[in-house]
PDB file of C-alpha atoms in Angstrom:
ATOM      1  CA  MET A   1       0.000   0.000   0.000  1.00 46.00           C
ATOM      2  CA  THR A   2       1.376   3.418  -0.967  1.00 44.00           C
ATOM      3  CA  SER A   3       0.254   6.744   0.433  1.00 46.00           C
ATOM      4  CA  VAL A   4       0.659   9.913  -1.579  1.00 40.00           C
ATOM      5  CA  LEU A   5       0.801  11.945   1.618  1.00 48.00           C
ATOM      6  CA  HIS A   6       3.990  13.879   2.149  1.00 47.00           C
ATOM      7  CA  ALA A   7       6.111  12.203   4.792  1.00 49.00           C
ATOM      8  CA  PRO A   8       6.802  14.232   7.949  1.00 49.00           C
ATOM      9  CA  ALA A   9      10.175  15.796   8.485  1.00 48.00           C
ATOM     10  CA  ALA A  10      12.378  13.761  10.773  1.00 46.00           C
ATOM     11  CA  ALA A  11      12.353  15.037  14.332  1.00 45.00           C
ATOM     12  CA  PRO A  12      15.690  15.802  15.993  1.00 45.00           C
ATOM     13  CA  ALA A  13      16.983  12.816  17.912  1.00 44.00           C
ATOM     14  CA  ALA A  14      16.253  13.060  21.596  1.00 44.00           C
ATOM     15  CA  ALA A  15      19.061  12.664  24.089  1.00 43.00           C
ATOM     16  CA  PRO A  16      19.340   8.968  24.937  1.00 43.00           C
ATOM     17  CA  THR A  17      17.779   7.908  28.208  1.00 39.00           C
ATOM     18  CA  PRO A  18      18.869   4.679  29.872  1.00 37.00           C
ATOM     19  CA  ALA A  19      16.005   2.185  29.568  1.00 40.00           C
ATOM     20  CA  THR A  20      15.435   0.028  32.635  1.00 41.00           C
ATOM     21  CA  PRO A  21      12.415  -1.955  33.778  1.00 46.00           C
ATOM     22  CA  ALA A  22      11.716   0.725  36.387  1.00 44.00           C
ATOM     23  CA  ALA A  23      11.826   3.739  34.085  1.00 46.00           C
ATOM     24  CA  PRO A  24      11.146   3.351  30.347  1.00 46.00           C
ATOM     25  CA  ALA A  25      12.366   6.183  28.144  1.00 57.00           C
ATOM     26  CA  GLY A  26       9.564   8.488  27.078  1.00 80.00           C
ATOM     27  CA  GLY A  27       8.955   8.931  23.361  1.00 93.00           C
ATOM     28  CA  HIS A  28       7.502  11.783  21.311  1.00 96.00           C
ATOM     29  CA  LEU A  29       4.272  10.887  19.493  1.00 97.00           C
ATOM     30  CA  ARG A  30       2.903  12.930  16.590  1.00 97.00           C
ATOM     31  CA  VAL A  31      -0.380  12.089  14.867  1.00 98.00           C
ATOM     32  CA  ARG A  32      -1.359  14.012  11.757  1.00 97.00           C
ATOM     33  CA  GLY A  33      -4.600  13.751   9.798  1.00 97.00           C
ATOM     34  CA  LEU A  34      -5.456  10.162  10.757  1.00 97.00           C
ATOM     35  CA  SER A  35      -8.631   9.003   9.044  1.00 98.00           C
ATOM     36  CA  LYS A  36     -10.291   5.605   8.949  1.00 98.00           C
ATOM     37  CA  SER A  37     -13.535   4.292   7.453  1.00 97.00           C
ATOM     38  CA  TYR A  38     -15.178   0.886   7.433  1.00 95.00           C
ATOM     39  CA  GLY A  39     -17.300   0.882   4.330  1.00 95.00           C
ATOM     40  CA  THR A  40     -19.484   3.984   4.537  1.00 95.00           C
ATOM     41  CA  LEU A  41     -18.869   4.439   8.277  1.00 95.00           C
ATOM     42  CA  GLU A  42     -16.289   7.136   9.018  1.00 96.00           C
ATOM     43  CA  VAL A  43     -14.691   6.266  12.347  1.00 97.00           C
ATOM     44  CA  LEU A  44     -11.844   8.799  12.380  1.00 98.00           C
ATOM     45  CA  ARG A  45     -11.943  12.100  10.551  1.00 97.00           C
ATOM     46  CA  GLY A  46      -8.519  13.740  10.323  1.00 97.00           C
ATOM     47  CA  VAL A  47      -7.286  13.454  13.902  1.00 98.00           C
ATOM     48  CA  ASP A  48      -4.221  15.439  14.994  1.00 98.00           C
ATOM     49  CA  LEU A  49      -2.468  14.784  18.293  1.00 97.00           C
ATOM     50  CA  GLU A  50       0.912  15.433  19.880  1.00 97.00           C
ATOM     51  CA  VAL A  51       2.241  13.830  23.062  1.00 97.00           C
ATOM     52  CA  ARG A  52       5.656  15.012  24.174  1.00 95.00           C
ATOM     53  CA  PRO A  53       8.174  12.794  25.985  1.00 95.00           C
ATOM     54  CA  GLY A  54       7.053  11.971  29.503  1.00 93.00           C
ATOM     55  CA  GLU A  55       3.592  13.483  29.095  1.00 95.00           C
ATOM     56  CA  VAL A  56       0.322  11.791  30.001  1.00 96.00           C
ATOM     57  CA  THR A  57      -2.580  12.298  27.613  1.00 97.00           C
ATOM     58  CA  VAL A  58      -6.025  11.028  28.561  1.00 97.00           C
ATOM     59  CA  ILE A  59      -8.615  10.599  25.799  1.00 98.00           C
ATOM     60  CA  LEU A  60     -12.277  10.875  26.757  1.00 97.00           C
ATOM     61  CA  GLY A  61     -15.412  10.523  24.675  1.00 97.00           C
ATOM     62  CA  PRO A  62     -18.605   8.538  24.211  1.00 96.00           C
ATOM     63  CA  SER A  63     -18.638   5.001  22.838  1.00 93.00           C
ATOM     64  CA  GLY A  64     -18.133   5.016  19.081  1.00 94.00           C
ATOM     65  CA  SER A  65     -16.209   8.285  19.038  1.00 96.00           C
ATOM     66  CA  GLY A  66     -13.087   6.658  17.565  1.00 97.00           C
ATOM     67  CA  LYS A  67     -10.873   6.484  20.666  1.00 97.00           C
ATOM     68  CA  SER A  68      -9.926   2.803  20.434  1.00 96.00           C
ATOM     69  CA  THR A  69      -9.513   2.988  16.659  1.00 97.00           C
ATOM     70  CA  LEU A  70      -7.070   5.853  17.126  1.00 98.00           C
ATOM     71  CA  LEU A  71      -4.880   3.720  19.407  1.00 97.00           C
ATOM     72  CA  ARG A  72      -5.010   0.771  17.009  1.00 96.00           C
ATOM     73  CA  LEU A  73      -3.890   3.001  14.129  1.00 97.00           C
ATOM     74  CA  VAL A  74      -1.060   4.469  16.205  1.00 97.00           C
ATOM     75  CA  ASN A  75       0.231   0.934  16.800  1.00 95.00           C
ATOM     76  CA  HIS A  76      -0.505  -0.037  13.158  1.00 94.00           C
ATOM     77  CA  LEU A  77      -2.798  -2.844  14.232  1.00 94.00           C
ATOM     78  CA  GLU A  78      -4.979  -1.362  11.493  1.00 93.00           C
ATOM     79  CA  ARG A  79      -4.031   0.692   8.448  1.00 94.00           C
ATOM     80  CA  PRO A  80      -5.098   4.326   8.195  1.00 95.00           C
ATOM     81  CA  ASP A  81      -6.887   5.514   5.081  1.00 96.00           C
ATOM     82  CA  HIS A  82      -5.078   8.853   5.325  1.00 94.00           C
ATOM     83  CA  GLY A  83      -2.559  10.471   7.649  1.00 95.00           C
ATOM     84  CA  PHE A  84       0.180   9.009   9.793  1.00 94.00           C
ATOM     85  CA  ALA A  85       1.479   8.499  13.323  1.00 96.00           C
ATOM     86  CA  ALA A  86       5.177   8.959  14.096  1.00 96.00           C
ATOM     87  CA  LEU A  87       7.186   8.056  17.180  1.00 96.00           C
ATOM     88  CA  ASP A  88      10.390  10.036  17.651  1.00 95.00           C
ATOM     89  CA  GLY A  89      10.222  11.038  13.991  1.00 93.00           C
ATOM     90  CA  GLU A  90       9.804   7.484  12.636  1.00 93.00           C
ATOM     91  CA  VAL A  91       6.498   6.945  10.842  1.00 94.00           C
ATOM     92  CA  ILE A  92       4.769   3.872  12.276  1.00 95.00           C
ATOM     93  CA  GLY A  93       4.034   1.223   9.675  1.00 94.00           C
ATOM     94  CA  TYR A  94       5.629   3.082   6.769  1.00 92.00           C
ATOM     95  CA  ALA A  95       8.988   4.068   5.291  1.00 88.00           C
ATOM     96  CA  ARG A  96       9.769   7.313   3.506  1.00 76.00           C
ATOM     97  CA  ARG A  97      10.520   6.952  -0.195  1.00 73.00           C
ATOM     98  CA  ARG A  98      11.225   9.449  -2.960  1.00 70.00           C
ATOM     99  CA  ALA A  99       8.860   9.266  -5.942  1.00 67.00           C
ATOM    100  CA  GLY A 100       8.520  11.127  -9.226  1.00 61.00           C
ATOM    101  CA  TRP A 101      11.005  13.159 -11.225  1.00 69.00           C
ATOM    102  CA  GLY A 102      12.164  16.743 -11.389  1.00 63.00           C
ATOM    103  CA  ALA A 103       9.674  19.293 -10.081  1.00 62.00           C
ATOM    104  CA  ARG A 104       7.165  16.490  -9.423  1.00 66.00           C
ATOM    105  CA  ARG A 105       9.547  14.580  -7.148  1.00 66.00           C
ATOM    106  CA  ARG A 106       8.148  14.167  -3.630  1.00 69.00           C
ATOM    107  CA  GLU A 107       8.293  12.023  -0.522  1.00 69.00           C
ATOM    108  CA  VAL A 108       5.646   9.334  -0.129  1.00 77.00           C
ATOM    109  CA  LEU A 109       5.040   6.649   2.453  1.00 79.00           C
ATOM    110  CA  ARG A 110       5.261   2.959   1.550  1.00 85.00           C
ATOM    111  CA  GLU A 111       4.005   0.305   3.930  1.00 89.00           C
ATOM    112  CA  LEU A 112       6.660  -1.706   5.750  1.00 90.00           C
ATOM    113  CA  THR A 113       6.854  -5.475   5.827  1.00 90.00           C
ATOM    114  CA  GLU A 114       5.156  -7.173   8.769  1.00 89.00           C
ATOM    115  CA  ARG A 115       8.576  -7.991  10.210  1.00 88.00           C
ATOM    116  CA  ASP A 116       9.576  -4.322  10.232  1.00 90.00           C
ATOM    117  CA  VAL A 117       6.229  -3.298  11.704  1.00 91.00           C
ATOM    118  CA  LEU A 118       6.748  -5.826  14.505  1.00 88.00           C
ATOM    119  CA  ARG A 119      10.141  -4.260  15.156  1.00 87.00           C
ATOM    120  CA  GLN A 120       8.512  -0.852  15.496  1.00 90.00           C
ATOM    121  CA  ARG A 121       5.853  -2.214  17.813  1.00 90.00           C
ATOM    122  CA  THR A 122       8.488  -3.248  20.316  1.00 90.00           C
ATOM    123  CA  ARG A 123       8.816   0.480  21.074  1.00 92.00           C
ATOM    124  CA  ILE A 124       5.097   0.745  21.831  1.00 95.00           C
ATOM    125  CA  GLY A 125       3.429  -1.049  24.712  1.00 94.00           C
ATOM    126  CA  PHE A 126      -0.310  -1.720  24.330  1.00 95.00           C
ATOM    127  CA  VAL A 127      -2.586  -2.644  27.239  1.00 96.00           C
ATOM    128  CA  PHE A 128      -5.990  -3.862  26.038  1.00 93.00           C
ATOM    129  CA  GLN A 129      -9.399  -3.813  27.702  1.00 91.00           C
ATOM    130  CA  ASN A 130      -9.537  -7.594  28.078  1.00 91.00           C
ATOM    131  CA  PHE A 131      -5.932  -8.334  29.079  1.00 93.00           C
ATOM    132  CA  HIS A 132      -5.083 -10.609  26.073  1.00 93.00           C
ATOM    133  CA  LEU A 133      -2.775 -12.801  28.159  1.00 96.00           C
ATOM    134  CA  PHE A 134      -1.740 -16.201  26.816  1.00 96.00           C
ATOM    135  CA  PRO A 135      -3.887 -18.578  28.902  1.00 97.00           C
ATOM    136  CA  HIS A 136      -1.415 -21.477  28.713  1.00 97.00           C
ATOM    137  CA  LEU A 137       1.518 -19.406  30.028  1.00 97.00           C
ATOM    138  CA  THR A 138       2.270 -18.336  33.585  1.00 98.00           C
ATOM    139  CA  ALA A 139       2.363 -14.675  34.546  1.00 98.00           C
ATOM    140  CA  LEU A 140       6.157 -14.735  34.305  1.00 98.00           C
ATOM    141  CA  GLU A 141       6.105 -16.460  30.900  1.00 98.00           C
ATOM    142  CA  ASN A 142       3.585 -13.899  29.585  1.00 98.00           C
ATOM    143  CA  VAL A 143       5.950 -11.080  30.555  1.00 98.00           C
ATOM    144  CA  VAL A 144       9.038 -12.830  29.146  1.00 97.00           C
ATOM    145  CA  GLU A 145       7.527 -13.795  25.769  1.00 95.00           C
ATOM    146  CA  ALA A 146       7.834 -10.564  23.731  1.00 92.00           C
ATOM    147  CA  PRO A 147      11.380  -9.506  24.731  1.00 94.00           C
ATOM    148  CA  VAL A 148      12.667 -12.992  23.890  1.00 94.00           C
ATOM    149  CA  SER A 149      10.672 -13.740  20.718  1.00 90.00           C
ATOM    150  CA  ALA A 150      10.358 -10.236  19.226  1.00 87.00           C
ATOM    151  CA  GLN A 151      13.584  -8.643  20.457  1.00 90.00           C
ATOM    152  CA  GLY A 152      15.815 -11.711  20.606  1.00 91.00           C
ATOM    153  CA  ARG A 153      17.085 -10.926  24.096  1.00 94.00           C
ATOM    154  CA  PRO A 154      18.640 -13.600  26.337  1.00 96.00           C
ATOM    155  CA  ARG A 155      15.983 -15.398  28.362  1.00 95.00           C
ATOM    156  CA  ALA A 156      17.942 -15.340  31.632  1.00 95.00           C
ATOM    157  CA  GLU A 157      18.340 -11.560  31.453  1.00 95.00           C
ATOM    158  CA  VAL A 158      14.694 -11.043  30.502  1.00 96.00           C
ATOM    159  CA  GLU A 159      13.451 -13.360  33.232  1.00 97.00           C
ATOM    160  CA  ALA A 160      15.255 -11.377  35.909  1.00 97.00           C
ATOM    161  CA  GLU A 161      13.734  -8.143  34.586  1.00 97.00           C
ATOM    162  CA  ALA A 162      10.289  -9.770  34.319  1.00 97.00           C
ATOM    163  CA  ARG A 163      10.383 -10.761  37.978  1.00 98.00           C
ATOM    164  CA  ALA A 164      11.304  -7.183  38.865  1.00 97.00           C
ATOM    165  CA  LEU A 165       8.375  -5.913  36.780  1.00 97.00           C
ATOM    166  CA  LEU A 166       5.935  -8.291  38.437  1.00 97.00           C
ATOM    167  CA  ALA A 167       7.182  -7.057  41.797  1.00 96.00           C
ATOM    168  CA  ARG A 168       6.719  -3.494  40.608  1.00 94.00           C
ATOM    169  CA  VAL A 169       3.032  -4.113  39.885  1.00 95.00           C
ATOM    170  CA  GLY A 170       2.576  -5.943  43.181  1.00 95.00           C
ATOM    171  CA  LEU A 171       2.572  -9.497  41.842  1.00 97.00           C
ATOM    172  CA  ALA A 172       5.942 -10.918  42.879  1.00 97.00           C
ATOM    173  CA  ASP A 173       4.165 -13.881  44.468  1.00 97.00           C
ATOM    174  CA  LYS A 174       2.112 -14.644  41.327  1.00 98.00           C
ATOM    175  CA  ALA A 175       4.939 -15.343  38.869  1.00 98.00           C
ATOM    176  CA  ASP A 176       3.966 -19.011  38.472  1.00 98.00           C
ATOM    177  CA  ALA A 177       0.193 -18.453  38.355  1.00 98.00           C
ATOM    178  CA  ARG A 178      -1.730 -18.854  35.104  1.00 98.00           C
ATOM    179  CA  PRO A 179      -4.288 -16.228  34.051  1.00 97.00           C
ATOM    180  CA  ARG A 180      -7.266 -18.340  35.170  1.00 97.00           C
ATOM    181  CA  GLN A 181      -5.810 -18.316  38.704  1.00 98.00           C
ATOM    182  CA  LEU A 182      -5.696 -14.513  38.823  1.00 97.00           C
ATOM    183  CA  SER A 183      -8.385 -11.904  39.392  1.00 96.00           C
ATOM    184  CA  GLY A 184      -9.190  -9.441  36.617  1.00 95.00           C
ATOM    185  CA  GLY A 185      -7.178  -6.730  38.321  1.00 95.00           C
ATOM    186  CA  GLN A 186      -4.201  -9.049  38.669  1.00 97.00           C
ATOM    187  CA  GLN A 187      -4.441 -10.090  35.023  1.00 97.00           C
ATOM    188  CA  GLN A 188      -4.451  -6.464  33.946  1.00 96.00           C
ATOM    189  CA  ARG A 189      -1.402  -5.764  36.106  1.00 96.00           C
ATOM    190  CA  VAL A 190       0.384  -8.693  34.429  1.00 97.00           C
ATOM    191  CA  ALA A 191      -0.602  -7.135  31.074  1.00 97.00           C
ATOM    192  CA  ILE A 192       0.976  -3.844  32.170  1.00 96.00           C
ATOM    193  CA  ALA A 193       4.174  -5.647  33.228  1.00 97.00           C
ATOM    194  CA  ARG A 194       4.189  -7.398  29.835  1.00 96.00           C
ATOM    195  CA  ALA A 195       3.862  -4.052  28.035  1.00 95.00           C
ATOM    196  CA  LEU A 196       6.757  -2.637  30.058  1.00 95.00           C
ATOM    197  CA  ALA A 197       8.984  -5.654  29.393  1.00 95.00           C
ATOM    198  CA  VAL A 198       9.912  -4.449  25.889  1.00 92.00           C
ATOM    199  CA  LYS A 199      11.097  -1.136  27.386  1.00 92.00           C
ATOM    200  CA  PRO A 200       8.697   0.912  25.265  1.00 93.00           C
ATOM    201  CA  ALA A 201       9.029   4.573  24.422  1.00 94.00           C
ATOM    202  CA  LEU A 202       5.223   4.881  24.458  1.00 96.00           C
ATOM    203  CA  LEU A 203       2.482   3.095  26.391  1.00 96.00           C
ATOM    204  CA  LEU A 204      -1.080   2.932  25.079  1.00 97.00           C
ATOM    205  CA  PHE A 205      -3.974   1.971  27.366  1.00 97.00           C
ATOM    206  CA  ASP A 206      -7.345   1.159  25.817  1.00 96.00           C
ATOM    207  CA  GLU A 207      -9.901   1.488  28.627  1.00 95.00           C
ATOM    208  CA  PRO A 208      -7.745  -0.639  30.949  1.00 95.00           C
ATOM    209  CA  THR A 209     -10.363  -0.791  33.724  1.00 94.00           C
ATOM    210  CA  SER A 210     -13.549  -1.277  31.685  1.00 91.00           C
ATOM    211  CA  ALA A 211     -13.547  -5.079  32.076  1.00 88.00           C
ATOM    212  CA  LEU A 212     -12.893  -4.982  35.828  1.00 92.00           C
ATOM    213  CA  ASP A 213     -15.214  -5.203  38.805  1.00 90.00           C
ATOM    214  CA  PRO A 214     -15.451  -1.780  40.513  1.00 88.00           C
ATOM    215  CA  GLU A 215     -13.416  -2.883  43.541  1.00 87.00           C
ATOM    216  CA  LEU A 216     -10.490  -3.863  41.279  1.00 91.00           C
ATOM    217  CA  VAL A 217     -10.286  -0.592  39.339  1.00 93.00           C
ATOM    218  CA  GLY A 218      -8.188   1.205  41.950  1.00 92.00           C
ATOM    219  CA  GLU A 219      -5.340  -1.315  41.926  1.00 92.00           C
ATOM    220  CA  VAL A 220      -4.857  -0.953  38.160  1.00 94.00           C
ATOM    221  CA  LEU A 221      -5.162   2.841  38.175  1.00 94.00           C
ATOM    222  CA  GLY A 222      -2.597   2.915  40.973  1.00 93.00           C
ATOM    223  CA  VAL A 223      -0.042   1.168  38.774  1.00 93.00           C
ATOM    224  CA  ILE A 224      -0.730   3.579  35.903  1.00 94.00           C
ATOM    225  CA  ARG A 225      -0.357   6.541  38.272  1.00 91.00           C
ATOM    226  CA  ASP A 226       3.089   5.245  39.251  1.00 91.00           C
ATOM    227  CA  LEU A 227       4.079   5.013  35.586  1.00 90.00           C
ATOM    228  CA  ALA A 228       2.922   8.590  35.036  1.00 88.00           C
ATOM    229  CA  HIS A 229       5.114   9.785  37.891  1.00 85.00           C
ATOM    230  CA  ASP A 230       8.099   7.895  36.439  1.00 83.00           C
ATOM    231  CA  GLY A 231       8.081   9.941  33.229  1.00 81.00           C
ATOM    232  CA  THR A 232       6.686   7.292  30.911  1.00 84.00           C
ATOM    233  CA  THR A 233       4.879   8.689  27.843  1.00 94.00           C
ATOM    234  CA  LEU A 234       1.281   7.522  28.222  1.00 96.00           C
ATOM    235  CA  VAL A 235      -1.881   7.747  26.131  1.00 98.00           C
ATOM    236  CA  VAL A 236      -4.850   6.465  28.120  1.00 97.00           C
ATOM    237  CA  VAL A 237      -8.383   5.982  26.824  1.00 97.00           C
ATOM    238  CA  THR A 238     -10.635   5.894  29.880  1.00 95.00           C
ATOM    239  CA  HIS A 239     -13.888   7.069  31.447  1.00 92.00           C
ATOM    240  CA  GLU A 240     -12.231   7.548  34.855  1.00 93.00           C
ATOM    241  CA  ILE A 241     -12.566  11.316  35.256  1.00 94.00           C
ATOM    242  CA  GLY A 242     -10.913  11.420  38.681  1.00 93.00           C
ATOM    243  CA  PHE A 243      -7.899   9.583  37.322  1.00 94.00           C
ATOM    244  CA  ALA A 244      -7.692  12.008  34.385  1.00 95.00           C
ATOM    245  CA  ARG A 245      -7.827  14.973  36.752  1.00 94.00           C
ATOM    246  CA  ASP A 246      -5.048  13.513  38.922  1.00 93.00           C
ATOM    247  CA  VAL A 247      -2.471  12.432  36.350  1.00 93.00           C
ATOM    248  CA  ALA A 248      -3.164  13.880  32.888  1.00 95.00           C
ATOM    249  CA  ASP A 249      -1.052  16.669  31.452  1.00 95.00           C
ATOM    250  CA  THR A 250      -3.483  16.917  28.536  1.00 97.00           C
ATOM    251  CA  VAL A 251      -7.094  15.808  28.170  1.00 98.00           C
ATOM    252  CA  VAL A 252      -8.500  15.178  24.688  1.00 98.00           C
ATOM    253  CA  PHE A 253     -12.250  14.926  24.142  1.00 98.00           C
ATOM    254  CA  MET A 254     -13.360  13.062  21.007  1.00 98.00           C
ATOM    255  CA  ASP A 255     -16.781  12.803  19.420  1.00 97.00           C
ATOM    256  CA  ASP A 256     -17.907  11.427  16.070  1.00 96.00           C
ATOM    257  CA  GLY A 257     -14.357  10.630  14.972  1.00 97.00           C
ATOM    258  CA  ARG A 258     -12.969  14.104  15.646  1.00 97.00           C
ATOM    259  CA  VAL A 259     -11.007  15.854  18.371  1.00 98.00           C
ATOM    260  CA  VAL A 260     -13.568  18.314  19.703  1.00 97.00           C
ATOM    261  CA  GLU A 261     -11.455  19.817  22.474  1.00 97.00           C
ATOM    262  CA  LYS A 262      -8.008  19.375  23.987  1.00 97.00           C
ATOM    263  CA  GLY A 263      -5.988  21.192  26.574  1.00 97.00           C
ATOM    264  CA  PRO A 264      -4.625  21.035  30.124  1.00 97.00           C
ATOM    265  CA  ALA A 265      -6.609  18.670  32.346  1.00 96.00           C
ATOM    266  CA  ALA A 266      -7.716  21.412  34.735  1.00 96.00           C
ATOM    267  CA  GLN A 267      -9.052  23.502  31.850  1.00 97.00           C
ATOM    268  CA  VAL A 268     -10.882  20.785  29.914  1.00 97.00           C
ATOM    269  CA  LEU A 269     -12.329  19.058  32.978  1.00 97.00           C
ATOM    270  CA  GLY A 270     -12.971  22.190  35.015  1.00 95.00           C
ATOM    271  CA  SER A 271     -14.071  24.726  32.409  1.00 96.00           C
ATOM    272  CA  PRO A 272     -14.639  22.970  29.064  1.00 97.00           C
ATOM    273  CA  ALA A 273     -15.037  25.352  26.155  1.00 96.00           C
ATOM    274  CA  HIS A 274     -17.105  23.147  23.866  1.00 96.00           C
ATOM    275  CA  PRO A 275     -20.768  22.419  24.662  1.00 97.00           C
ATOM    276  CA  ARG A 276     -20.361  18.779  23.621  1.00 96.00           C
ATOM    277  CA  THR A 277     -17.556  18.327  26.164  1.00 97.00           C
ATOM    278  CA  ARG A 278     -19.654  19.982  28.870  1.00 96.00           C
ATOM    279  CA  ALA A 279     -22.645  17.732  28.121  1.00 96.00           C
ATOM    280  CA  PHE A 280     -20.487  14.599  28.279  1.00 96.00           C
ATOM    281  CA  LEU A 281     -18.803  15.554  31.546  1.00 95.00           C
ATOM    282  CA  ASP A 282     -22.145  16.438  33.147  1.00 93.00           C
ATOM    283  CA  LYS A 283     -23.295  12.863  32.505  1.00 90.00           C
ATOM    284  CA  VAL A 284     -20.193  10.989  33.688  1.00 85.00           C
ATOM    285  CA  ARG A 285     -19.093  13.039  36.699  1.00 74.00           C
TER     286      ARG A 285
END
C-alpha cells in the first residue's frame, strides 16, 4: 500500500535515556490527519495529536467516538486511510521513499513489511481492555515472551527483569500463576508488566479498567499513576474522570471521529469550552 501523503520531516533525535524496567524512556508521538472508514462508516476524521516525551494524555469521549480505533492506528494494528502516526520522527508502519522526477519529485510513504512493523511495535506497549494474556503461560512467561521472541534478548536476562516488573506491579508472588488463577485486576497488572517488558518509548492503554469489577479498578489505576510519575509517555483511553484529573497533562475529548477539544486537564475538565464536552462531563461526573 502506498500513500501519496507527504512524509513528515524527521524530528531531531532526543538525548538517549537509559532504559530500565523501572523507568522506560519516554517517546515523542505525533499524529497528523489520521482518518479511517469501514465501508461507509467514518470512524476517524482527520485526527491530529501530539504527546511530548514523559507526558500523560487522557482521551475521553462517548462510545463510538473513535478512541480505540485511534490507538489501534497508532500501533498499526490497522491501516489508516489517510494520515500518519510517528514516534520520535519514525512513521509507524511506513517508510519514507522518494517518488517522481524533477519538479514532481516528492516524498511518499510505503508500507513496511510485517517484520519491520513488529520491530517498530516493540517500542510501543499496548494494554488492552480484556488483558489478552496467553492462557497457557504463567504470569512470568507472559511477561518474558515478547522480549525474547520479538527482540531476541537472552531469556535469563529477561526473566530477571520480568520478575522485577511483576514485583513493581505488586505481583511478585504470582509469577507461576496462570491467568485463570488470577483476578481481573491481577491479570491487567500482568498485562501492564508485559507491556513494560519491551522497554517501550510509548504506552497505550485502551480502557484498561472497563472489564474490571469496581473494587479492582483502583489497583490498576494505581499502577498507571506510578508510571505517570516515572516519566513514561502515556496515552490512556478511559472514562475515569478522577484519574484524568489527577495524572493527565493533557485531556483530549473526542466525538464522532474528531477531536472536539483538547488542553490542560484542569481547563478541559474544570471549564470545558465546547458544549459537547460539557454535556459529556455532566453525565459521567
